[in-house]
PDB file of C-alpha atoms in Angstrom:
ATOM      1  CA  MET A   1     -52.808 170.277  59.855  1.00  0.00           C
ATOM      2  CA  PRO A   2     -49.680 170.194  61.978  1.00  0.00           C
ATOM      3  CA  PHE A   3     -49.880 169.558  65.732  1.00  0.00           C
ATOM      4  CA  ALA A   4     -49.358 172.596  67.935  1.00  0.00           C
ATOM      5  CA  GLY A   5     -45.710 173.084  68.660  1.00  0.00           C
ATOM      6  CA  MET A   6     -44.686 170.314  66.270  1.00  0.00           C
ATOM      7  CA  THR A   7     -43.469 170.531  62.758  1.00  0.00           C
ATOM      8  CA  VAL A   8     -44.381 168.050  60.029  1.00  0.00           C
ATOM      9  CA  PRO A   9     -41.012 166.265  59.990  1.00  0.00           C
ATOM     10  CA  SER A  10     -41.100 165.690  63.734  1.00  0.00           C
ATOM     11  CA  SER A  11     -44.596 164.111  63.607  1.00  0.00           C
ATOM     12  CA  ILE A  12     -43.460 161.656  60.959  1.00  0.00           C
ATOM     13  CA  LEU A  13     -40.477 160.722  63.060  1.00  0.00           C
ATOM     14  CA  LEU A  14     -42.744 160.031  66.056  1.00  0.00           C
ATOM     15  CA  LEU A  15     -44.971 157.751  63.988  1.00  0.00           C
ATOM     16  CA  VAL A  16     -41.988 155.734  62.831  1.00  0.00           C
ATOM     17  CA  LEU A  17     -40.798 155.298  66.403  1.00  0.00           C
ATOM     18  CA  LEU A  18     -44.224 154.079  67.546  1.00  0.00           C
ATOM     19  CA  LEU A  19     -44.445 151.521  64.746  1.00  0.00           C
ATOM     20  CA  GLY A  20     -40.983 150.247  65.514  1.00  0.00           C
ATOM     21  CA  ALA A  21     -41.742 149.759  69.176  1.00  0.00           C
ATOM     22  CA  SER A  22     -44.912 147.646  68.580  1.00  0.00           C
ATOM     23  CA  PRO A  23     -44.474 143.827  68.625  1.00  0.00           C
ATOM     24  CA  PRO A  24     -44.450 142.101  65.251  1.00  0.00           C
ATOM     25  CA  CYS A  25     -47.695 140.526  64.225  1.00  0.00           C
ATOM     26  CA  HIS A  26     -48.216 137.563  61.921  1.00  0.00           C
ATOM     27  CA  VAL A  27     -50.155 138.011  58.764  1.00  0.00           C
ATOM     28  CA  ASP A  28     -53.076 135.619  58.542  1.00  0.00           C
ATOM     29  CA  GLY A  29     -52.032 132.437  56.641  1.00  0.00           C
ATOM     30  CA  ALA A  30     -48.306 133.053  57.103  1.00  0.00           C
ATOM     31  CA  PRO A  31     -46.413 130.277  59.070  1.00  0.00           C
ATOM     32  CA  ALA A  32     -45.235 131.203  62.538  1.00  0.00           C
ATOM     33  CA  HIS A  33     -42.078 129.101  62.154  1.00  0.00           C
ATOM     34  CA  SER A  34     -40.134 127.069  59.615  1.00  0.00           C
ATOM     35  CA  ILE A  35     -38.823 123.673  60.611  1.00  0.00           C
ATOM     36  CA  THR A  36     -36.358 123.563  57.747  1.00  0.00           C
ATOM     37  CA  ALA A  37     -34.983 126.972  58.754  1.00  0.00           C
ATOM     38  CA  ILE A  38     -34.571 125.768  62.353  1.00  0.00           C
ATOM     39  CA  LEU A  39     -32.671 122.631  61.307  1.00  0.00           C
ATOM     40  CA  ALA A  40     -30.697 124.228  58.483  1.00  0.00           C
ATOM     41  CA  GLY A  41     -27.957 125.522  60.753  1.00  0.00           C
ATOM     42  CA  ILE A  42     -27.381 122.189  62.566  1.00  0.00           C
ATOM     43  CA  PRO A  43     -25.278 119.669  60.585  1.00  0.00           C
ATOM     44  CA  ASP A  44     -26.350 116.679  62.720  1.00  0.00           C
ATOM     45  CA  PHE A  45     -29.945 116.989  61.492  1.00  0.00           C
ATOM     46  CA  THR A  46     -29.475 117.353  57.747  1.00  0.00           C
ATOM     47  CA  ASP A  47     -30.787 113.851  57.013  1.00  0.00           C
ATOM     48  CA  PHE A  48     -33.810 114.377  59.248  1.00  0.00           C
ATOM     49  CA  SER A  49     -34.614 117.720  57.584  1.00  0.00           C
ATOM     50  CA  ALA A  50     -34.284 116.176  54.126  1.00  0.00           C
ATOM     51  CA  ALA A  51     -36.584 113.296  55.126  1.00  0.00           C
ATOM     52  CA  LEU A  52     -39.260 115.761  56.319  1.00  0.00           C
ATOM     53  CA  VAL A  53     -39.115 117.551  52.967  1.00  0.00           C
ATOM     54  CA  ALA A  54     -39.289 114.251  51.002  1.00  0.00           C
ATOM     55  CA  ALA A  55     -42.309 113.121  53.026  1.00  0.00           C
ATOM     56  CA  ASN A  56     -44.113 116.466  52.473  1.00  0.00           C
ATOM     57  CA  LEU A  57     -44.417 117.031  56.230  1.00  0.00           C
ATOM     58  CA  THR A  58     -42.803 120.475  56.477  1.00  0.00           C
ATOM     59  CA  GLY A  59     -45.988 122.290  55.475  1.00  0.00           C
ATOM     60  CA  ASN A  60     -48.051 120.399  58.104  1.00  0.00           C
ATOM     61  CA  ILE A  61     -45.483 121.259  60.779  1.00  0.00           C
ATOM     62  CA  ASP A  62     -45.156 124.927  59.839  1.00  0.00           C
ATOM     63  CA  GLU A  63     -48.897 125.606  59.781  1.00  0.00           C
ATOM     64  CA  ARG A  64     -49.485 124.258  63.274  1.00  0.00           C
ATOM     65  CA  GLN A  65     -48.907 126.080  66.540  1.00  0.00           C
ATOM     66  CA  THR A  66     -48.162 124.625  69.970  1.00  0.00           C
ATOM     67  CA  ILE A  67     -46.202 121.739  68.524  1.00  0.00           C
ATOM     68  CA  THR A  68     -43.173 119.587  69.466  1.00  0.00           C
ATOM     69  CA  VAL A  69     -40.807 117.938  66.948  1.00  0.00           C
ATOM     70  CA  LEU A  70     -38.751 114.965  68.173  1.00  0.00           C
ATOM     71  CA  ALA A  71     -35.739 115.160  65.877  1.00  0.00           C
ATOM     72  CA  VAL A  72     -33.140 112.398  65.363  1.00  0.00           C
ATOM     73  CA  ASP A  73     -29.569 112.860  64.228  1.00  0.00           C
ATOM     74  CA  ASN A  74     -27.958 111.475  61.092  1.00  0.00           C
ATOM     75  CA  ALA A  75     -26.829 108.246  62.804  1.00  0.00           C
ATOM     76  CA  ALA A  76     -30.372 107.459  63.943  1.00  0.00           C
ATOM     77  CA  MET A  77     -31.675 108.223  60.442  1.00  0.00           C
ATOM     78  CA  GLY A  78     -29.234 105.639  59.087  1.00  0.00           C
ATOM     79  CA  ARG A  79     -30.824 103.013  61.374  1.00  0.00           C
ATOM     80  CA  LEU A  80     -34.278 104.093  60.169  1.00  0.00           C
ATOM     81  CA  ARG A  81     -33.221 103.633  56.524  1.00  0.00           C
ATOM     82  CA  ALA A  82     -31.954 100.153  57.409  1.00  0.00           C
ATOM     83  CA  ARG A  83     -35.541  99.102  58.152  1.00  0.00           C
ATOM     84  CA  GLN A  84     -36.190  99.421  54.379  1.00  0.00           C
ATOM     85  CA  LEU A  85     -39.669 100.850  54.766  1.00  0.00           C
ATOM     86  CA  LYS A  86     -41.905 101.971  51.936  1.00  0.00           C
ATOM     87  CA  PRO A  87     -42.161 105.766  51.383  1.00  0.00           C
ATOM     88  CA  ASP A  88     -45.634 105.935  52.932  1.00  0.00           C
ATOM     89  CA  ASN A  89     -44.444 104.065  56.006  1.00  0.00           C
ATOM     90  CA  VAL A  90     -41.430 106.405  56.357  1.00  0.00           C
ATOM     91  CA  ARG A  91     -43.903 109.299  56.302  1.00  0.00           C
ATOM     92  CA  TYR A  92     -45.989 107.652  59.041  1.00  0.00           C
ATOM     93  CA  VAL A  93     -42.928 107.057  61.255  1.00  0.00           C
ATOM     94  CA  LEU A  94     -41.754 110.674  60.862  1.00  0.00           C
ATOM     95  CA  SER A  95     -45.245 112.031  61.560  1.00  0.00           C
ATOM     96  CA  LEU A  96     -45.218 109.995  64.774  1.00  0.00           C
ATOM     97  CA  HIS A  97     -42.350 112.295  65.909  1.00  0.00           C
ATOM     98  CA  VAL A  98     -44.536 115.424  65.691  1.00  0.00           C
ATOM     99  CA  LEU A  99     -46.559 115.915  68.912  1.00  0.00           C
ATOM    100  CA  LEU A 100     -49.621 118.142  68.890  1.00  0.00           C
ATOM    101  CA  ASP A 101     -48.664 119.927  72.137  1.00  0.00           C
ATOM    102  CA  TYR A 102     -45.766 121.949  73.419  1.00  0.00           C
ATOM    103  CA  PHE A 103     -43.128 120.090  75.503  1.00  0.00           C
ATOM    104  CA  GLY A 104     -40.087 122.240  76.258  1.00  0.00           C
ATOM    105  CA  ASP A 105     -37.169 121.271  78.455  1.00  0.00           C
ATOM    106  CA  ALA A 106     -38.765 122.821  81.557  1.00  0.00           C
ATOM    107  CA  LYS A 107     -42.012 120.937  81.017  1.00  0.00           C
ATOM    108  CA  LEU A 108     -40.175 117.638  80.661  1.00  0.00           C
ATOM    109  CA  LYS A 109     -38.294 118.236  83.901  1.00  0.00           C
ATOM    110  CA  ALA A 110     -41.600 118.844  85.634  1.00  0.00           C
ATOM    111  CA  LEU A 111     -42.707 115.325  84.642  1.00  0.00           C
ATOM    112  CA  ASN A 112     -40.160 113.747  86.974  1.00  0.00           C
ATOM    113  CA  GLY A 113     -42.008 111.695  89.598  1.00  0.00           C
ATOM    114  CA  THR A 114     -45.402 111.993  87.903  1.00  0.00           C
ATOM    115  CA  PRO A 115     -47.452 109.242  86.236  1.00  0.00           C
ATOM    116  CA  PRO A 116     -46.922 108.667  82.501  1.00  0.00           C
ATOM    117  CA  THR A 117     -48.896 110.806  80.093  1.00  0.00           C
ATOM    118  CA  GLN A 118     -50.003 110.407  76.491  1.00  0.00           C
ATOM    119  CA  GLU A 119     -50.102 112.828  73.576  1.00  0.00           C
ATOM    120  CA  ALA A 120     -51.540 112.601  70.078  1.00  0.00           C
ATOM    121  CA  SER A 121     -49.170 112.824  67.137  1.00  0.00           C
ATOM    122  CA  LEU A 122     -49.459 114.053  63.566  1.00  0.00           C
ATOM    123  CA  PHE A 123     -49.805 110.382  62.561  1.00  0.00           C
ATOM    124  CA  GLN A 124     -52.946 110.110  64.700  1.00  0.00           C
ATOM    125  CA  ALA A 125     -54.345 113.396  63.336  1.00  0.00           C
ATOM    126  CA  SER A 126     -53.800 112.288  59.717  1.00  0.00           C
ATOM    127  CA  GLY A 127     -56.403 109.520  60.089  1.00  0.00           C
ATOM    128  CA  ALA A 128     -53.954 106.903  58.772  1.00  0.00           C
ATOM    129  CA  ALA A 129     -53.289 105.409  62.212  1.00  0.00           C
ATOM    130  CA  PRO A 130     -55.485 102.413  63.069  1.00  0.00           C
ATOM    131  CA  GLY A 131     -57.166 102.832  66.425  1.00  0.00           C
ATOM    132  CA  ALA A 132     -54.882 104.553  68.929  1.00  0.00           C
ATOM    133  CA  ALA A 133     -51.636 103.587  67.165  1.00  0.00           C
ATOM    134  CA  GLY A 134     -50.793 107.287  66.659  1.00  0.00           C
ATOM    135  CA  ILE A 135     -50.683 108.013  70.400  1.00  0.00           C
ATOM    136  CA  VAL A 136     -47.238 108.595  71.967  1.00  0.00           C
ATOM    137  CA  ASN A 137     -46.492 107.575  75.553  1.00  0.00           C
ATOM    138  CA  ILE A 138     -44.367 110.025  77.578  1.00  0.00           C
ATOM    139  CA  ALA A 139     -43.052 108.478  80.783  1.00  0.00           C
ATOM    140  CA  PRO A 140     -40.445 109.643  83.311  1.00  0.00           C
ATOM    141  CA  VAL A 141     -37.884 106.976  84.117  1.00  0.00           C
ATOM    142  CA  ALA A 142     -35.203 106.803  86.790  1.00  0.00           C
ATOM    143  CA  ALA A 143     -31.860 108.090  85.514  1.00  0.00           C
ATOM    144  CA  ALA A 144     -29.229 109.053  88.016  1.00  0.00           C
ATOM    145  CA  GLY A 145     -28.172 112.692  87.758  1.00  0.00           C
ATOM    146  CA  ASP A 146     -29.599 113.292  84.272  1.00  0.00           C
ATOM    147  CA  VAL A 147     -33.221 114.311  84.021  1.00  0.00           C
ATOM    148  CA  ARG A 148     -32.995 114.481  80.246  1.00  0.00           C
ATOM    149  CA  ARG A 149     -32.443 110.730  80.152  1.00  0.00           C
ATOM    150  CA  GLY A 150     -35.256 110.403  82.629  1.00  0.00           C
ATOM    151  CA  VAL A 151     -38.019 110.850  79.997  1.00  0.00           C
ATOM    152  CA  ALA A 152     -38.905 108.131  77.511  1.00  0.00           C
ATOM    153  CA  PHE A 153     -41.055 108.313  74.390  1.00  0.00           C
ATOM    154  CA  SER A 154     -42.724 105.315  72.749  1.00  0.00           C
ATOM    155  CA  ALA A 155     -45.515 104.565  70.320  1.00  0.00           C
ATOM    156  CA  ALA A 156     -48.631 103.081  71.883  1.00  0.00           C
ATOM    157  CA  ASP A 157     -48.182  99.844  69.882  1.00  0.00           C
ATOM    158  CA  ALA A 158     -44.390  99.625  70.274  1.00  0.00           C
ATOM    159  CA  GLY A 159     -44.571  96.863  72.877  1.00  0.00           C
ATOM    160  CA  GLY A 160     -42.277  98.649  75.383  1.00  0.00           C
ATOM    161  CA  ARG A 161     -39.551  99.791  72.935  1.00  0.00           C
ATOM    162  CA  VAL A 162     -38.694 103.402  73.865  1.00  0.00           C
ATOM    163  CA  VAL A 163     -36.411 106.265  72.840  1.00  0.00           C
ATOM    164  CA  PHE A 164     -34.983 108.788  75.302  1.00  0.00           C
ATOM    165  CA  TYR A 165     -34.930 112.570  75.443  1.00  0.00           C
ATOM    166  CA  GLU A 166     -31.409 113.874  74.706  1.00  0.00           C
ATOM    167  CA  LYS A 167     -31.486 117.674  74.608  1.00  0.00           C
ATOM    168  CA  SER A 168     -33.403 120.727  73.501  1.00  0.00           C
ATOM    169  CA  VAL A 169     -32.479 121.958  70.004  1.00  0.00           C
ATOM    170  CA  LYS A 170     -34.770 124.987  69.599  1.00  0.00           C
ATOM    171  CA  GLU A 171     -37.619 126.348  71.669  1.00  0.00           C
ATOM    172  CA  SER A 172     -40.105 129.103  70.924  1.00  0.00           C
ATOM    173  CA  PRO A 173     -42.293 129.001  74.070  1.00  0.00           C
ATOM    174  CA  TYR A 174     -45.784 127.708  73.454  1.00  0.00           C
ATOM    175  CA  ASP A 175     -45.214 127.758  69.714  1.00  0.00           C
ATOM    176  CA  ILE A 176     -42.673 125.123  68.715  1.00  0.00           C
ATOM    177  CA  ALA A 177     -40.083 123.012  70.530  1.00  0.00           C
ATOM    178  CA  VAL A 178     -37.504 120.923  68.695  1.00  0.00           C
ATOM    179  CA  LEU A 179     -36.046 118.189  70.929  1.00  0.00           C
ATOM    180  CA  GLN A 180     -33.443 115.577  70.120  1.00  0.00           C
ATOM    181  CA  VAL A 181     -34.268 111.928  70.980  1.00  0.00           C
ATOM    182  CA  SER A 182     -32.006 108.889  70.921  1.00  0.00           C
ATOM    183  CA  GLY A 183     -33.577 107.204  67.887  1.00  0.00           C
ATOM    184  CA  ALA A 184     -36.586 106.834  65.637  1.00  0.00           C
ATOM    185  CA  MET A 185     -39.580 105.341  67.434  1.00  0.00           C
ATOM    186  CA  GLU A 186     -40.827 101.936  66.382  1.00  0.00           C
ATOM    187  CA  SER A 187     -44.468 101.314  65.527  1.00  0.00           C
ATOM    188  CA  PRO A 188     -45.775  98.205  63.760  1.00  0.00           C
ATOM    189  CA  ALA A 189     -48.814 100.170  62.585  1.00  0.00           C
ATOM    190  CA  ALA A 190     -46.715 102.997  61.137  1.00  0.00           C
ATOM    191  CA  GLU A 191     -44.209 100.598  59.587  1.00  0.00           C
ATOM    192  CA  GLY A 192     -46.945  98.436  58.048  1.00  0.00           C
ATOM    193  CA  LYS A 193     -46.061  95.370  60.104  1.00  0.00           C
ATOM    194  CA  ALA A 194     -48.189  93.046  62.207  1.00  0.00           C
ATOM    195  CA  PRO A 195     -48.002  93.878  65.946  1.00  0.00           C
ATOM    196  CA  ALA A 196     -45.378  91.739  67.614  1.00  0.00           C
ATOM    197  CA  SER A 197     -47.394  91.521  70.824  1.00  0.00           C
ATOM    198  CA  SER A 198     -50.527  90.108  69.182  1.00  0.00           C
ATOM    199  CA  PRO A 199     -49.632  87.776  66.296  1.00  0.00           C
ATOM    200  CA  THR A 200     -52.391  86.536  64.067  1.00  0.00           C
ATOM    201  CA  PRO A 201     -53.462  83.158  65.421  1.00  0.00           C
ATOM    202  CA  SER A 202     -53.177  80.284  62.995  1.00  0.00           C
ATOM    203  CA  PRO A 203     -56.386  78.398  62.251  1.00  0.00           C
ATOM    204  CA  SER A 204     -56.941  75.414  64.443  1.00  0.00           C
ATOM    205  CA  PRO A 205     -56.598  72.086  62.636  1.00  0.00           C
ATOM    206  CA  ALA A 206     -59.773  70.175  62.029  1.00  0.00           C
ATOM    207  CA  PRO A 207     -60.298  67.481  64.638  1.00  0.00           C
ATOM    208  CA  VAL A 208     -59.336  64.027  63.442  1.00  0.00           C
ATOM    209  CA  ALA A 209     -61.631  61.233  64.465  1.00  0.00           C
ATOM    210  CA  ALA A 210     -59.848  58.526  66.394  1.00  0.00           C
ATOM    211  CA  PRO A 211     -59.798  55.204  64.509  1.00  0.00           C
ATOM    212  CA  VAL A 212     -62.041  52.541  65.907  1.00  0.00           C
ATOM    213  CA  VAL A 213     -59.873  49.638  67.030  1.00  0.00           C
ATOM    214  CA  ALA A 214     -61.523  46.245  66.800  1.00  0.00           C
ATOM    215  CA  PRO A 215     -61.064  44.210  69.963  1.00  0.00           C
ATOM    216  CA  SER A 216     -58.242  41.723  69.613  1.00  0.00           C
ATOM    217  CA  PRO A 217     -59.379  38.075  69.754  1.00  0.00           C
ATOM    218  CA  LYS A 218     -56.216  37.450  71.724  1.00  0.00           C
ATOM    219  CA  ASN A 219     -57.648  39.368  74.674  1.00  0.00           C
ATOM    220  CA  GLN A 220     -61.080  37.829  74.486  1.00  0.00           C
ATOM    221  CA  THR A 221     -62.192  34.743  76.400  1.00  0.00           C
ATOM    222  CA  ALA A 222     -64.356  32.236  74.599  1.00  0.00           C
ATOM    223  CA  PRO A 223     -67.618  31.604  76.384  1.00  0.00           C
ATOM    224  CA  PRO A 224     -67.675  28.302  78.281  1.00  0.00           C
ATOM    225  CA  PRO A 225     -69.512  25.499  76.469  1.00  0.00           C
ATOM    226  CA  LYS A 226     -72.990  24.858  77.676  1.00  0.00           C
ATOM    227  CA  PRO A 227     -73.227  21.598  79.671  1.00  0.00           C
ATOM    228  CA  ALA A 228     -75.083  18.843  77.933  1.00  0.00           C
ATOM    229  CA  VAL A 229     -78.387  18.240  79.606  1.00  0.00           C
ATOM    230  CA  ALA A 230     -79.182  14.582  80.048  1.00  0.00           C
ATOM    231  CA  PRO A 231     -82.709  13.690  79.022  1.00  0.00           C
ATOM    232  CA  SER A 232     -84.967  13.530  82.008  1.00  0.00           C
ATOM    233  CA  PRO A 233     -86.473  10.081  82.596  1.00  0.00           C
ATOM    234  CA  LYS A 234     -89.599  11.870  83.639  1.00  0.00           C
ATOM    235  CA  ASN A 235     -90.259  12.885  80.045  1.00  0.00           C
ATOM    236  CA  GLN A 236     -89.300   9.578  78.502  1.00  0.00           C
ATOM    237  CA  THR A 237     -91.537   6.567  77.966  1.00  0.00           C
ATOM    238  CA  ALA A 238     -90.052   3.151  78.592  1.00  0.00           C
ATOM    239  CA  PRO A 239     -90.240   0.929  75.503  1.00  0.00           C
ATOM    240  CA  PRO A 240     -92.840  -1.823  75.743  1.00  0.00           C
ATOM    241  CA  PRO A 241     -91.438  -5.255  76.621  1.00  0.00           C
ATOM    242  CA  LYS A 242     -90.871  -7.538  73.747  1.00  0.00           C
ATOM    243  CA  PRO A 243     -93.324 -10.497  73.629  1.00  0.00           C
ATOM    244  CA  THR A 244     -91.701 -13.712  74.794  1.00  0.00           C
ATOM    245  CA  GLY A 245     -94.352 -16.084  73.554  1.00  0.00           C
ATOM    246  CA  ALA A 246     -95.069 -17.152  77.100  1.00  0.00           C
ATOM    247  CA  PRO A 247     -98.621 -17.680  78.102  1.00  0.00           C
ATOM    248  CA  SER A 248    -100.423 -14.775  79.584  1.00  0.00           C
ATOM    249  CA  SER A 249     -99.967 -14.122  83.217  1.00  0.00           C
ATOM    250  CA  PRO A 250    -101.782 -16.605  85.437  1.00  0.00           C
ATOM    251  CA  LYS A 251    -103.107 -13.564  87.235  1.00  0.00           C
ATOM    252  CA  ASN A 252    -105.874 -13.440  84.629  1.00  0.00           C
ATOM    253  CA  GLN A 253    -106.305 -17.182  84.370  1.00  0.00           C
ATOM    254  CA  THR A 254    -108.236 -19.603  86.595  1.00  0.00           C
ATOM    255  CA  ALA A 255    -106.464 -22.773  87.523  1.00  0.00           C
ATOM    256  CA  PRO A 256    -108.460 -25.846  86.448  1.00  0.00           C
ATOM    257  CA  PRO A 257    -109.945 -27.876  89.235  1.00  0.00           C
ATOM    258  CA  PRO A 258    -108.116 -31.064  90.069  1.00  0.00           C
ATOM    259  CA  LYS A 259    -109.266 -34.030  88.061  1.00  0.00           C
ATOM    260  CA  THR A 260    -110.529 -37.126  89.638  1.00  0.00           C
ATOM    261  CA  ALA A 261    -108.935 -40.442  88.888  1.00  0.00           C
ATOM    262  CA  GLY A 262    -109.913 -41.896  85.552  1.00  0.00           C
ATOM    263  CA  GLU A 263    -111.392 -38.641  84.301  1.00  0.00           C
ATOM    264  CA  PRO A 264    -110.061 -37.661  80.956  1.00  0.00           C
ATOM    265  CA  THR A 265    -108.223 -34.481  80.855  1.00  0.00           C
ATOM    266  CA  ASP A 266    -108.660 -31.713  78.401  1.00  0.00           C
ATOM    267  CA  SER A 267    -105.022 -30.749  78.552  1.00  0.00           C
ATOM    268  CA  PRO A 268    -103.333 -31.363  75.268  1.00  0.00           C
ATOM    269  CA  THR A 269    -100.663 -33.889  75.067  1.00  0.00           C
ATOM    270  CA  THR A 270     -97.289 -32.842  74.135  1.00  0.00           C
ATOM    271  CA  PRO A 271     -96.822 -33.804  70.525  1.00  0.00           C
ATOM    272  CA  ALA A 272     -93.948 -35.989  69.570  1.00  0.00           C
ATOM    273  CA  GLY A 273     -90.866 -34.106  68.619  1.00  0.00           C
ATOM    274  CA  ALA A 274     -91.913 -31.053  70.534  1.00  0.00           C
ATOM    275  CA  PRO A 275     -89.169 -29.480  72.513  1.00  0.00           C
ATOM    276  CA  GLU A 276     -88.929 -30.261  76.109  1.00  0.00           C
ATOM    277  CA  ASP A 277     -90.181 -27.757  78.541  1.00  0.00           C
ATOM    278  CA  ASP A 278     -86.712 -27.334  79.883  1.00  0.00           C
ATOM    279  CA  ASP A 279     -85.648 -26.039  76.515  1.00  0.00           C
ATOM    280  CA  GLN A 280     -88.049 -23.066  76.771  1.00  0.00           C
ATOM    281  CA  PRO A 281     -86.272 -19.812  77.521  1.00  0.00           C
ATOM    282  CA  PRO A 282     -86.995 -18.638  80.989  1.00  0.00           C
ATOM    283  CA  ALA A 283     -89.119 -15.599  81.142  1.00  0.00           C
ATOM    284  CA  ASP A 284     -87.800 -12.468  82.715  1.00  0.00           C
ATOM    285  CA  GLU A 285     -88.604 -12.900  86.319  1.00  0.00           C
ATOM    286  CA  ASN A 286     -88.599  -9.154  86.843  1.00  0.00           C
ATOM    287  CA  GLU A 287     -91.108  -8.460  84.077  1.00  0.00           C
ATOM    288  CA  GLY A 288     -94.524  -7.575  85.334  1.00  0.00           C
ATOM    289  CA  HIS A 289     -93.583  -7.990  88.983  1.00  0.00           C
ATOM    290  CA  LYS A 290     -95.252  -5.765  91.391  1.00  0.00           C
ATOM    291  CA  ASN A 291     -94.396  -4.961  94.926  1.00  0.00           C
ATOM    292  CA  ASP A 292     -95.721  -7.605  97.324  1.00  0.00           C
ATOM    293  CA  ALA A 293     -96.190  -4.874  99.907  1.00  0.00           C
ATOM    294  CA  GLY A 294     -98.921  -3.459  97.711  1.00  0.00           C
ATOM    295  CA  GLY A 295    -101.139  -6.461  98.391  1.00  0.00           C
ATOM    296  CA  THR A 296    -101.166  -7.854  94.861  1.00  0.00           C
ATOM    297  CA  ALA A 297     -99.828 -11.427  94.183  1.00  0.00           C
ATOM    298  CA  ALA A 298     -96.771 -11.691  92.036  1.00  0.00           C
ATOM    299  CA  PRO A 299     -97.464 -12.975  88.520  1.00  0.00           C
ATOM    300  CA  TRP A 300     -96.699 -16.642  87.804  1.00  0.00           C
ATOM    301  CA  SER A 301     -93.540 -17.424  85.980  1.00  0.00           C
ATOM    302  CA  VAL A 302     -93.296 -20.060  83.229  1.00  0.00           C
ATOM    303  CA  GLY A 303     -91.523 -22.464  85.576  1.00  0.00           C
ATOM    304  CA  ALA A 304     -94.297 -22.187  88.139  1.00  0.00           C
ATOM    305  CA  VAL A 305     -96.875 -22.992  85.478  1.00  0.00           C
ATOM    306  CA  LEU A 306     -94.933 -26.072  84.377  1.00  0.00           C
ATOM    307  CA  VAL A 307     -94.554 -27.299  87.944  1.00  0.00           C
ATOM    308  CA  ALA A 308     -98.271 -26.856  88.514  1.00  0.00           C
ATOM    309  CA  ALA A 309     -99.126 -28.754  85.313  1.00  0.00           C
ATOM    310  CA  MET A 310     -96.621 -31.562  85.781  1.00  0.00           C
ATOM    311  CA  PRO A 311     -98.844 -33.818  87.983  1.00  0.00           C
ATOM    312  CA  ALA A 312    -101.582 -33.692  85.409  1.00  0.00           C
ATOM    313  CA  VAL A 313     -99.221 -34.735  82.637  1.00  0.00           C
ATOM    314  CA  VAL A 314     -97.803 -37.551  84.656  1.00  0.00           C
ATOM    315  CA  PHE A 315    -101.242 -38.714  85.495  1.00  0.00           C
ATOM    316  CA  LEU A 316    -102.268 -38.850  81.896  1.00  0.00           C
ATOM    317  CA  LEU A 317     -99.162 -40.647  80.818  1.00  0.00           C
ATOM    318  CA  TRP A 318     -99.623 -43.084  83.549  1.00  0.00           C
TER     319      TRP A 318
END
């Protein structure tokens, strides 16, 4: 039923005008942007676009919203190829250049004078990054008169090696921003290399026992010889005196009483041929002597006995 005062053709025309004035809406599942279409009209990024296609990253980029792509020109891609990485590692390095947040030129300028920030990358979201290796550092740096060179990007495990923001290539606010940086970021984890800052320590060598050195006889002093100990006379017994054949000591004998004249004597006469008394060896005068101070008479010697017996002999001979 036609509207009052309006004909059927005019109502159709009004509907067409209303549909044309409404903002376009995206069909569910359809990509909001195309990274290859954005880069297709820029000759400096042909190698980068081709590398994204070869690494099967274009679909991951196109299906995400609020995203930033850090693109590198053909010269920087030549330096990346010179690293001679495996295809998987090239994919990891390229995915490190896709940030999961929107950073347009205005937002980067607002970072001047603020502390560094960090943002996750597509490499971190893929689950292939070990630990926090897929995190990208974004830090403002001092650059005189050029704020674009005042922002540096680096992988969290890059050990201080950075690339700089060059210019904005394409921006669709809060959807996608394509920015040019000075080169491909370095990341030992993405490139499949050991981190330069923390090399694998080599195993410590087993301890070697020090050889036991025998003491040199040259440096040793021989112990002094023990002094010979002379035998103590206290522990020695003097040998008994050899018998001399002399009569026993007159100490134990009783002198005979003097004989009267004419009384025969019992003394034996000296046999003929017997040796004279003078030929008898004198007895040791020191043998058997005792100290006169002790009150004991000294023993008679052989000579004293002969002198005492001489008168009796003479008397008999006479």
